[in-house]
Amino acid sequence: MSKPRKKDWHPADIIAAFRKKNTSLAAQSRQAGLSSSTLANALTRSWPRGEKIIAAALGIAPEKIWPHSILIKKATG
């Protein structure tokens, strides 16, 4: 039997995780010196820098939030 493939977190789950920490994606984006909507790009497309910023703000490894995407990135390059 093959292992079930791990799914990336749904964008709403990432936003909810920020709310649980009494912050927002926009606030973290500004704190990183970016426009308030810039980090939202990492929720819909591959952007390793944004993924790292989000993961660090949540205190979680990027591989836990985006396991499938990380595997693809490692396999392709």
PDB file of N, CA and C in Angstrom:
ATOM      1  N   MET A   1       0.830  -1.190   0.000  1.00  0.00           N
ATOM      2  CA  MET A   1       0.000   0.000   0.000  1.00  0.00           C
ATOM      3  C   MET A   1       0.872   1.249   0.000  1.00  0.00           C
ATOM      4  N   SER A   2       0.398   2.243  -0.671  1.00  0.00           N
ATOM      5  CA  SER A   2       1.144   3.497  -0.692  1.00  0.00           C
ATOM      6  C   SER A   2       0.651   4.413   0.423  1.00  0.00           C
ATOM      7  N   LYS A   3       1.538   5.289   0.819  1.00  0.00           N
ATOM      8  CA  LYS A   3       1.193   6.266   1.856  1.00  0.00           C
ATOM      9  C   LYS A   3       0.186   7.264   1.307  1.00  0.00           C
ATOM     10  N   PRO A   4      -0.785   7.674   2.124  1.00  0.00           N
ATOM     11  CA  PRO A   4      -1.678   8.727   1.652  1.00  0.00           C
ATOM     12  C   PRO A   4      -0.893  10.028   1.486  1.00  0.00           C
ATOM     13  N   ARG A   5      -1.174  10.733   0.411  1.00  0.00           N
ATOM     14  CA  ARG A   5      -0.463  11.979   0.134  1.00  0.00           C
ATOM     15  C   ARG A   5      -0.931  13.066   1.095  1.00  0.00           C
ATOM     16  N   LYS A   6       0.022  13.749   1.688  1.00  0.00           N
ATOM     17  CA  LYS A   6      -0.320  14.851   2.589  1.00  0.00           C
ATOM     18  C   LYS A   6      -0.759  16.044   1.762  1.00  0.00           C
ATOM     19  N   LYS A   7      -1.796  16.701   2.239  1.00  0.00           N
ATOM     20  CA  LYS A   7      -2.310  17.867   1.537  1.00  0.00           C
ATOM     21  C   LYS A   7      -1.779  19.145   2.167  1.00  0.00           C
ATOM     22  N   ASP A   8      -1.615  20.138   1.320  1.00  0.00           N
ATOM     23  CA  ASP A   8      -1.257  21.475   1.807  1.00  0.00           C
ATOM     24  C   ASP A   8      -2.429  22.028   2.608  1.00  0.00           C
ATOM     25  N   TRP A   9      -2.132  22.890   3.563  1.00  0.00           N
ATOM     26  CA  TRP A   9      -3.203  23.538   4.321  1.00  0.00           C
ATOM     27  C   TRP A   9      -4.066  24.359   3.379  1.00  0.00           C
ATOM     28  N   HIS A  10      -5.327  24.401   3.661  1.00  0.00           N
ATOM     29  CA  HIS A  10      -6.240  25.265   2.917  1.00  0.00           C
ATOM     30  C   HIS A  10      -5.935  26.715   3.309  1.00  0.00           C
ATOM     31  N   PRO A  11      -6.015  27.657   2.370  1.00  0.00           N
ATOM     32  CA  PRO A  11      -5.752  29.063   2.717  1.00  0.00           C
ATOM     33  C   PRO A  11      -6.575  29.567   3.906  1.00  0.00           C
ATOM     34  N   ALA A  12      -7.817  29.105   4.028  1.00  0.00           N
ATOM     35  CA  ALA A  12      -8.651  29.537   5.163  1.00  0.00           C
ATOM     36  C   ALA A  12      -8.079  29.046   6.489  1.00  0.00           C
ATOM     37  N   ASP A  13      -7.419  27.881   6.477  1.00  0.00           N
ATOM     38  CA  ASP A  13      -6.801  27.362   7.698  1.00  0.00           C
ATOM     39  C   ASP A  13      -5.588  28.201   8.102  1.00  0.00           C
ATOM     40  N   ILE A  14      -4.860  28.684   7.120  1.00  0.00           N
ATOM     41  CA  ILE A  14      -3.712  29.548   7.407  1.00  0.00           C
ATOM     42  C   ILE A  14      -4.197  30.874   7.994  1.00  0.00           C
ATOM     43  N   ILE A  15      -5.222  31.437   7.394  1.00  0.00           N
ATOM     44  CA  ILE A  15      -5.796  32.688   7.902  1.00  0.00           C
ATOM     45  C   ILE A  15      -6.342  32.488   9.314  1.00  0.00           C
ATOM     46  N   ALA A  16      -7.001  31.353   9.550  1.00  0.00           N
ATOM     47  CA  ALA A  16      -7.531  31.054  10.886  1.00  0.00           C
ATOM     48  C   ALA A  16      -6.402  30.923  11.906  1.00  0.00           C
ATOM     49  N   ALA A  17      -5.283  30.333  11.498  1.00  0.00           N
ATOM     50  CA  ALA A  17      -4.141  30.198  12.407  1.00  0.00           C
ATOM     51  C   ALA A  17      -3.619  31.576  12.817  1.00  0.00           C
ATOM     52  N   PHE A  18      -3.609  32.520  11.885  1.00  0.00           N
ATOM     53  CA  PHE A  18      -3.205  33.890  12.233  1.00  0.00           C
ATOM     54  C   PHE A  18      -4.205  34.518  13.192  1.00  0.00           C
ATOM     55  N   ARG A  19      -5.480  34.303  12.948  1.00  0.00           N
ATOM     56  CA  ARG A  19      -6.505  34.864  13.844  1.00  0.00           C
ATOM     57  C   ARG A  19      -6.359  34.307  15.256  1.00  0.00           C
ATOM     58  N   LYS A  20      -6.027  33.026  15.363  1.00  0.00           N
ATOM     59  CA  LYS A  20      -5.829  32.417  16.685  1.00  0.00           C
ATOM     60  C   LYS A  20      -4.655  33.053  17.418  1.00  0.00           C
ATOM     61  N   LYS A  21      -3.725  33.617  16.666  1.00  0.00           N
ATOM     62  CA  LYS A  21      -2.575  34.304  17.262  1.00  0.00           C
ATOM     63  C   LYS A  21      -2.817  35.812  17.377  1.00  0.00           C
ATOM     64  N   ASN A  22      -4.078  36.219  17.175  1.00  0.00           N
ATOM     65  CA  ASN A  22      -4.466  37.632  17.268  1.00  0.00           C
ATOM     66  C   ASN A  22      -3.673  38.533  16.327  1.00  0.00           C
ATOM     67  N   THR A  23      -3.450  38.037  15.125  1.00  0.00           N
ATOM     68  CA  THR A  23      -2.790  38.831  14.093  1.00  0.00           C
ATOM     69  C   THR A  23      -3.445  38.493  12.762  1.00  0.00           C
ATOM     70  N   SER A  24      -2.887  39.010  11.699  1.00  0.00           N
ATOM     71  CA  SER A  24      -3.450  38.748  10.381  1.00  0.00           C
ATOM     72  C   SER A  24      -2.330  38.577   9.360  1.00  0.00           C
ATOM     73  N   LEU A  25      -2.706  38.040   8.233  1.00  0.00           N
ATOM     74  CA  LEU A  25      -1.761  37.894   7.134  1.00  0.00           C
ATOM     75  C   LEU A  25      -1.261  39.272   6.693  1.00  0.00           C
ATOM     76  N   ALA A  26      -2.156  40.238   6.632  1.00  0.00           N
ATOM     77  CA  ALA A  26      -1.780  41.601   6.240  1.00  0.00           C
ATOM     78  C   ALA A  26      -0.800  42.213   7.239  1.00  0.00           C
ATOM     79  N   ALA A  27      -1.043  42.011   8.527  1.00  0.00           N
ATOM     80  CA  ALA A  27      -0.145  42.554   9.550  1.00  0.00           C
ATOM     81  C   ALA A  27       1.242  41.929   9.440  1.00  0.00           C
ATOM     82  N   GLN A  28       1.291  40.631   9.208  1.00  0.00           N
ATOM     83  CA  GLN A  28       2.584  39.957   9.069  1.00  0.00           C
ATOM     84  C   GLN A  28       3.304  40.415   7.805  1.00  0.00           C
ATOM     85  N   SER A  29       2.536  40.667   6.766  1.00  0.00           N
ATOM     86  CA  SER A  29       3.115  41.167   5.521  1.00  0.00           C
ATOM     87  C   SER A  29       3.777  42.526   5.758  1.00  0.00           C
ATOM     88  N   ARG A  30       3.066  43.417   6.433  1.00  0.00           N
ATOM     89  CA  ARG A  30       3.628  44.741   6.738  1.00  0.00           C
ATOM     90  C   ARG A  30       4.842  44.626   7.648  1.00  0.00           C
ATOM     91  N   GLN A  31       4.780  43.720   8.623  1.00  0.00           N
ATOM     92  CA  GLN A  31       5.902  43.537   9.548  1.00  0.00           C
ATOM     93  C   GLN A  31       7.152  43.062   8.802  1.00  0.00           C
ATOM     94  N   ALA A  32       6.945  42.323   7.720  1.00  0.00           N
ATOM     95  CA  ALA A  32       8.070  41.837   6.915  1.00  0.00           C
ATOM     96  C   ALA A  32       8.559  42.889   5.918  1.00  0.00           C
ATOM     97  N   GLY A  33       7.943  44.077   5.957  1.00  0.00           N
ATOM     98  CA  GLY A  33       8.356  45.147   5.067  1.00  0.00           C
ATOM     99  C   GLY A  33       7.735  45.066   3.683  1.00  0.00           C
ATOM    100  N   LEU A  34       6.644  44.330   3.579  1.00  0.00           N
ATOM    101  CA  LEU A  34       5.958  44.152   2.301  1.00  0.00           C
ATOM    102  C   LEU A  34       4.635  44.901   2.307  1.00  0.00           C
ATOM    103  N   SER A  35       4.044  45.032   1.150  1.00  0.00           N
ATOM    104  CA  SER A  35       2.697  45.591   1.055  1.00  0.00           C
ATOM    105  C   SER A  35       1.742  44.665   1.801  1.00  0.00           C
ATOM    106  N   SER A  36       0.659  45.202   2.321  1.00  0.00           N
ATOM    107  CA  SER A  36      -0.238  44.405   3.164  1.00  0.00           C
ATOM    108  C   SER A  36      -0.844  43.200   2.455  1.00  0.00           C
ATOM    109  N   SER A  37      -0.933  43.224   1.149  1.00  0.00           N
ATOM    110  CA  SER A  37      -1.534  42.088   0.439  1.00  0.00           C
ATOM    111  C   SER A  37      -0.509  41.138  -0.174  1.00  0.00           C
ATOM    112  N   THR A  38       0.764  41.437  -0.046  1.00  0.00           N
ATOM    113  CA  THR A  38       1.792  40.651  -0.730  1.00  0.00           C
ATOM    114  C   THR A  38       1.866  39.202  -0.261  1.00  0.00           C
ATOM    115  N   LEU A  39       1.809  38.949   1.042  1.00  0.00           N
ATOM    116  CA  LEU A  39       1.917  37.570   1.525  1.00  0.00           C
ATOM    117  C   LEU A  39       0.762  36.692   1.070  1.00  0.00           C
ATOM    118  N   ALA A  40      -0.352  37.291   0.730  1.00  0.00           N
ATOM    119  CA  ALA A  40      -1.490  36.507   0.242  1.00  0.00           C
ATOM    120  C   ALA A  40      -1.124  35.736  -1.024  1.00  0.00           C
ATOM    121  N   ASN A  41      -0.121  36.195  -1.752  1.00  0.00           N
ATOM    122  CA  ASN A  41       0.327  35.474  -2.950  1.00  0.00           C
ATOM    123  C   ASN A  41       0.778  34.059  -2.624  1.00  0.00           C
ATOM    124  N   ALA A  42       1.358  33.860  -1.451  1.00  0.00           N
ATOM    125  CA  ALA A  42       1.844  32.535  -1.069  1.00  0.00           C
ATOM    126  C   ALA A  42       0.701  31.552  -0.816  1.00  0.00           C
ATOM    127  N   LEU A  43      -0.519  32.062  -0.650  1.00  0.00           N
ATOM    128  CA  LEU A  43      -1.666  31.180  -0.421  1.00  0.00           C
ATOM    129  C   LEU A  43      -2.189  30.568  -1.713  1.00  0.00           C
ATOM    130  N   THR A  44      -1.873  31.177  -2.838  1.00  0.00           N
ATOM    131  CA  THR A  44      -2.432  30.707  -4.105  1.00  0.00           C
ATOM    132  C   THR A  44      -1.397  30.263  -5.125  1.00  0.00           C
ATOM    133  N   ARG A  45      -0.127  30.564  -4.881  1.00  0.00           N
ATOM    134  CA  ARG A  45       0.915  30.138  -5.809  1.00  0.00           C
ATOM    135  C   ARG A  45       2.216  29.923  -5.043  1.00  0.00           C
ATOM    136  N   SER A  46       3.108  29.210  -5.656  1.00  0.00           N
ATOM    137  CA  SER A  46       4.382  28.906  -5.018  1.00  0.00           C
ATOM    138  C   SER A  46       5.229  30.172  -4.894  1.00  0.00           C
ATOM    139  N   TRP A  47       5.622  30.466  -3.664  1.00  0.00           N
ATOM    140  CA  TRP A  47       6.511  31.595  -3.387  1.00  0.00           C
ATOM    141  C   TRP A  47       7.277  31.254  -2.109  1.00  0.00           C
ATOM    142  N   PRO A  48       8.427  30.593  -2.240  1.00  0.00           N
ATOM    143  CA  PRO A  48       9.173  30.125  -1.071  1.00  0.00           C
ATOM    144  C   PRO A  48       9.454  31.193  -0.018  1.00  0.00           C
ATOM    145  N   ARG A  49       9.808  32.405  -0.434  1.00  0.00           N
ATOM    146  CA  ARG A  49      10.089  33.459   0.558  1.00  0.00           C
ATOM    147  C   ARG A  49       8.842  33.749   1.390  1.00  0.00           C
ATOM    148  N   GLY A  50       7.710  33.900   0.738  1.00  0.00           N
ATOM    149  CA  GLY A  50       6.464  34.166   1.452  1.00  0.00           C
ATOM    150  C   GLY A  50       6.063  33.010   2.347  1.00  0.00           C
ATOM    151  N   GLU A  51       6.259  31.787   1.854  1.00  0.00           N
ATOM    152  CA  GLU A  51       5.936  30.600   2.647  1.00  0.00           C
ATOM    153  C   GLU A  51       6.770  30.563   3.922  1.00  0.00           C
ATOM    154  N   LYS A  52       8.044  30.922   3.811  1.00  0.00           N
ATOM    155  CA  LYS A  52       8.923  30.938   4.988  1.00  0.00           C
ATOM    156  C   LYS A  52       8.492  32.008   5.985  1.00  0.00           C
ATOM    157  N   ILE A  53       8.096  33.172   5.495  1.00  0.00           N
ATOM    158  CA  ILE A  53       7.644  34.255   6.378  1.00  0.00           C
ATOM    159  C   ILE A  53       6.382  33.831   7.120  1.00  0.00           C
ATOM    160  N   ILE A  54       5.437  33.251   6.395  1.00  0.00           N
ATOM    161  CA  ILE A  54       4.180  32.794   7.002  1.00  0.00           C
ATOM    162  C   ILE A  54       4.454  31.717   8.040  1.00  0.00           C
ATOM    163  N   ALA A  55       5.254  30.727   7.669  1.00  0.00           N
ATOM    164  CA  ALA A  55       5.548  29.626   8.584  1.00  0.00           C
ATOM    165  C   ALA A  55       6.238  30.128   9.850  1.00  0.00           C
ATOM    166  N   ALA A  56       7.200  31.030   9.696  1.00  0.00           N
ATOM    167  CA  ALA A  56       7.908  31.571  10.860  1.00  0.00           C
ATOM    168  C   ALA A  56       6.950  32.328  11.773  1.00  0.00           C
ATOM    169  N   ALA A  57       6.049  33.101  11.193  1.00  0.00           N
ATOM    170  CA  ALA A  57       5.087  33.865  11.995  1.00  0.00           C
ATOM    171  C   ALA A  57       4.156  32.948  12.772  1.00  0.00           C
ATOM    172  N   LEU A  58       3.867  31.779  12.204  1.00  0.00           N
ATOM    173  CA  LEU A  58       2.985  30.822  12.879  1.00  0.00           C
ATOM    174  C   LEU A  58       3.757  29.858  13.782  1.00  0.00           C
ATOM    175  N   GLY A  59       5.087  29.869  13.682  1.00  0.00           N
ATOM    176  CA  GLY A  59       5.901  28.964  14.488  1.00  0.00           C
ATOM    177  C   GLY A  59       5.811  27.523  14.019  1.00  0.00           C
ATOM    178  N   ILE A  60       5.638  27.341  12.712  1.00  0.00           N
ATOM    179  CA  ILE A  60       5.477  26.013  12.115  1.00  0.00           C
ATOM    180  C   ILE A  60       6.433  25.916  10.927  1.00  0.00           C
ATOM    181  N   ALA A  61       7.001  24.749  10.703  1.00  0.00           N
ATOM    182  CA  ALA A  61       7.875  24.555   9.548  1.00  0.00           C
ATOM    183  C   ALA A  61       7.069  24.651   8.253  1.00  0.00           C
ATOM    184  N   PRO A  62       7.638  25.268   7.215  1.00  0.00           N
ATOM    185  CA  PRO A  62       6.922  25.356   5.939  1.00  0.00           C
ATOM    186  C   PRO A  62       6.470  23.986   5.419  1.00  0.00           C
ATOM    187  N   GLU A  63       7.263  22.953   5.696  1.00  0.00           N
ATOM    188  CA  GLU A  63       6.939  21.601   5.236  1.00  0.00           C
ATOM    189  C   GLU A  63       5.652  21.065   5.853  1.00  0.00           C
ATOM    190  N   LYS A  64       5.281  21.582   7.013  1.00  0.00           N
ATOM    191  CA  LYS A  64       4.030  21.164   7.667  1.00  0.00           C
ATOM    192  C   LYS A  64       2.824  21.838   7.022  1.00  0.00           C
ATOM    193  N   ILE A  65       2.999  23.068   6.565  1.00  0.00           N
ATOM    194  CA  ILE A  65       1.901  23.821   5.965  1.00  0.00           C
ATOM    195  C   ILE A  65       1.727  23.455   4.491  1.00  0.00           C
ATOM    196  N   TRP A  66       2.845  23.274   3.804  1.00  0.00           N
ATOM    197  CA  TRP A  66       2.812  22.971   2.367  1.00  0.00           C
ATOM    198  C   TRP A  66       3.560  21.671   2.066  1.00  0.00           C
ATOM    199  N   PRO A  67       3.177  20.528   2.638  1.00  0.00           N
ATOM    200  CA  PRO A  67       3.940  19.289   2.427  1.00  0.00           C
ATOM    201  C   PRO A  67       3.979  18.843   0.968  1.00  0.00           C
ATOM    202  N   HIS A  68       2.895  18.949   0.271  1.00  0.00           N
ATOM    203  CA  HIS A  68       2.853  18.515  -1.124  1.00  0.00           C
ATOM    204  C   HIS A  68       3.687  19.435  -2.004  1.00  0.00           C
ATOM    205  N   SER A  69       3.555  20.721  -1.814  1.00  0.00           N
ATOM    206  CA  SER A  69       4.311  21.689  -2.613  1.00  0.00           C
ATOM    207  C   SER A  69       5.808  21.557  -2.377  1.00  0.00           C
ATOM    208  N   ILE A  70       6.202  21.337  -1.144  1.00  0.00           N
ATOM    209  CA  ILE A  70       7.623  21.195  -0.809  1.00  0.00           C
ATOM    210  C   ILE A  70       8.187  19.956  -1.492  1.00  0.00           C
ATOM    211  N   LEU A  71       7.441  18.853  -1.488  1.00  0.00           N
ATOM    212  CA  LEU A  71       7.902  17.628  -2.149  1.00  0.00           C
ATOM    213  C   LEU A  71       8.092  17.851  -3.641  1.00  0.00           C
ATOM    214  N   ILE A  72       7.180  18.550  -4.265  1.00  0.00           N
ATOM    215  CA  ILE A  72       7.291  18.830  -5.699  1.00  0.00           C
ATOM    216  C   ILE A  72       8.522  19.690  -5.973  1.00  0.00           C
ATOM    217  N   LYS A  73       8.740  20.711  -5.142  1.00  0.00           N
ATOM    218  CA  LYS A  73       9.894  21.595  -5.334  1.00  0.00           C
ATOM    219  C   LYS A  73      11.198  20.817  -5.200  1.00  0.00           C
ATOM    220  N   LYS A  74      11.265  19.902  -4.227  1.00  0.00           N
ATOM    221  CA  LYS A  74      12.480  19.113  -4.028  1.00  0.00           C
ATOM    222  C   LYS A  74      12.703  18.163  -5.198  1.00  0.00           C
ATOM    223  N   ALA A  75      11.636  17.612  -5.742  1.00  0.00           N
ATOM    224  CA  ALA A  75      11.747  16.662  -6.846  1.00  0.00           C
ATOM    225  C   ALA A  75      12.157  17.340  -8.152  1.00  0.00           C
ATOM    226  N   THR A  76      11.759  18.594  -8.319  1.00  0.00           N
ATOM    227  CA  THR A  76      12.032  19.275  -9.584  1.00  0.00           C
ATOM    228  C   THR A  76      13.248  20.190  -9.541  1.00  0.00           C
ATOM    229  N   GLY A  77      13.792  20.377  -8.389  1.00  0.00           N
ATOM    230  CA  GLY A  77      14.933  21.247  -8.485  1.00  0.00           C
ATOM    231  C   GLY A  77      15.487  21.706  -7.249  1.00  0.00           C
TER     232      GLY A  77
END
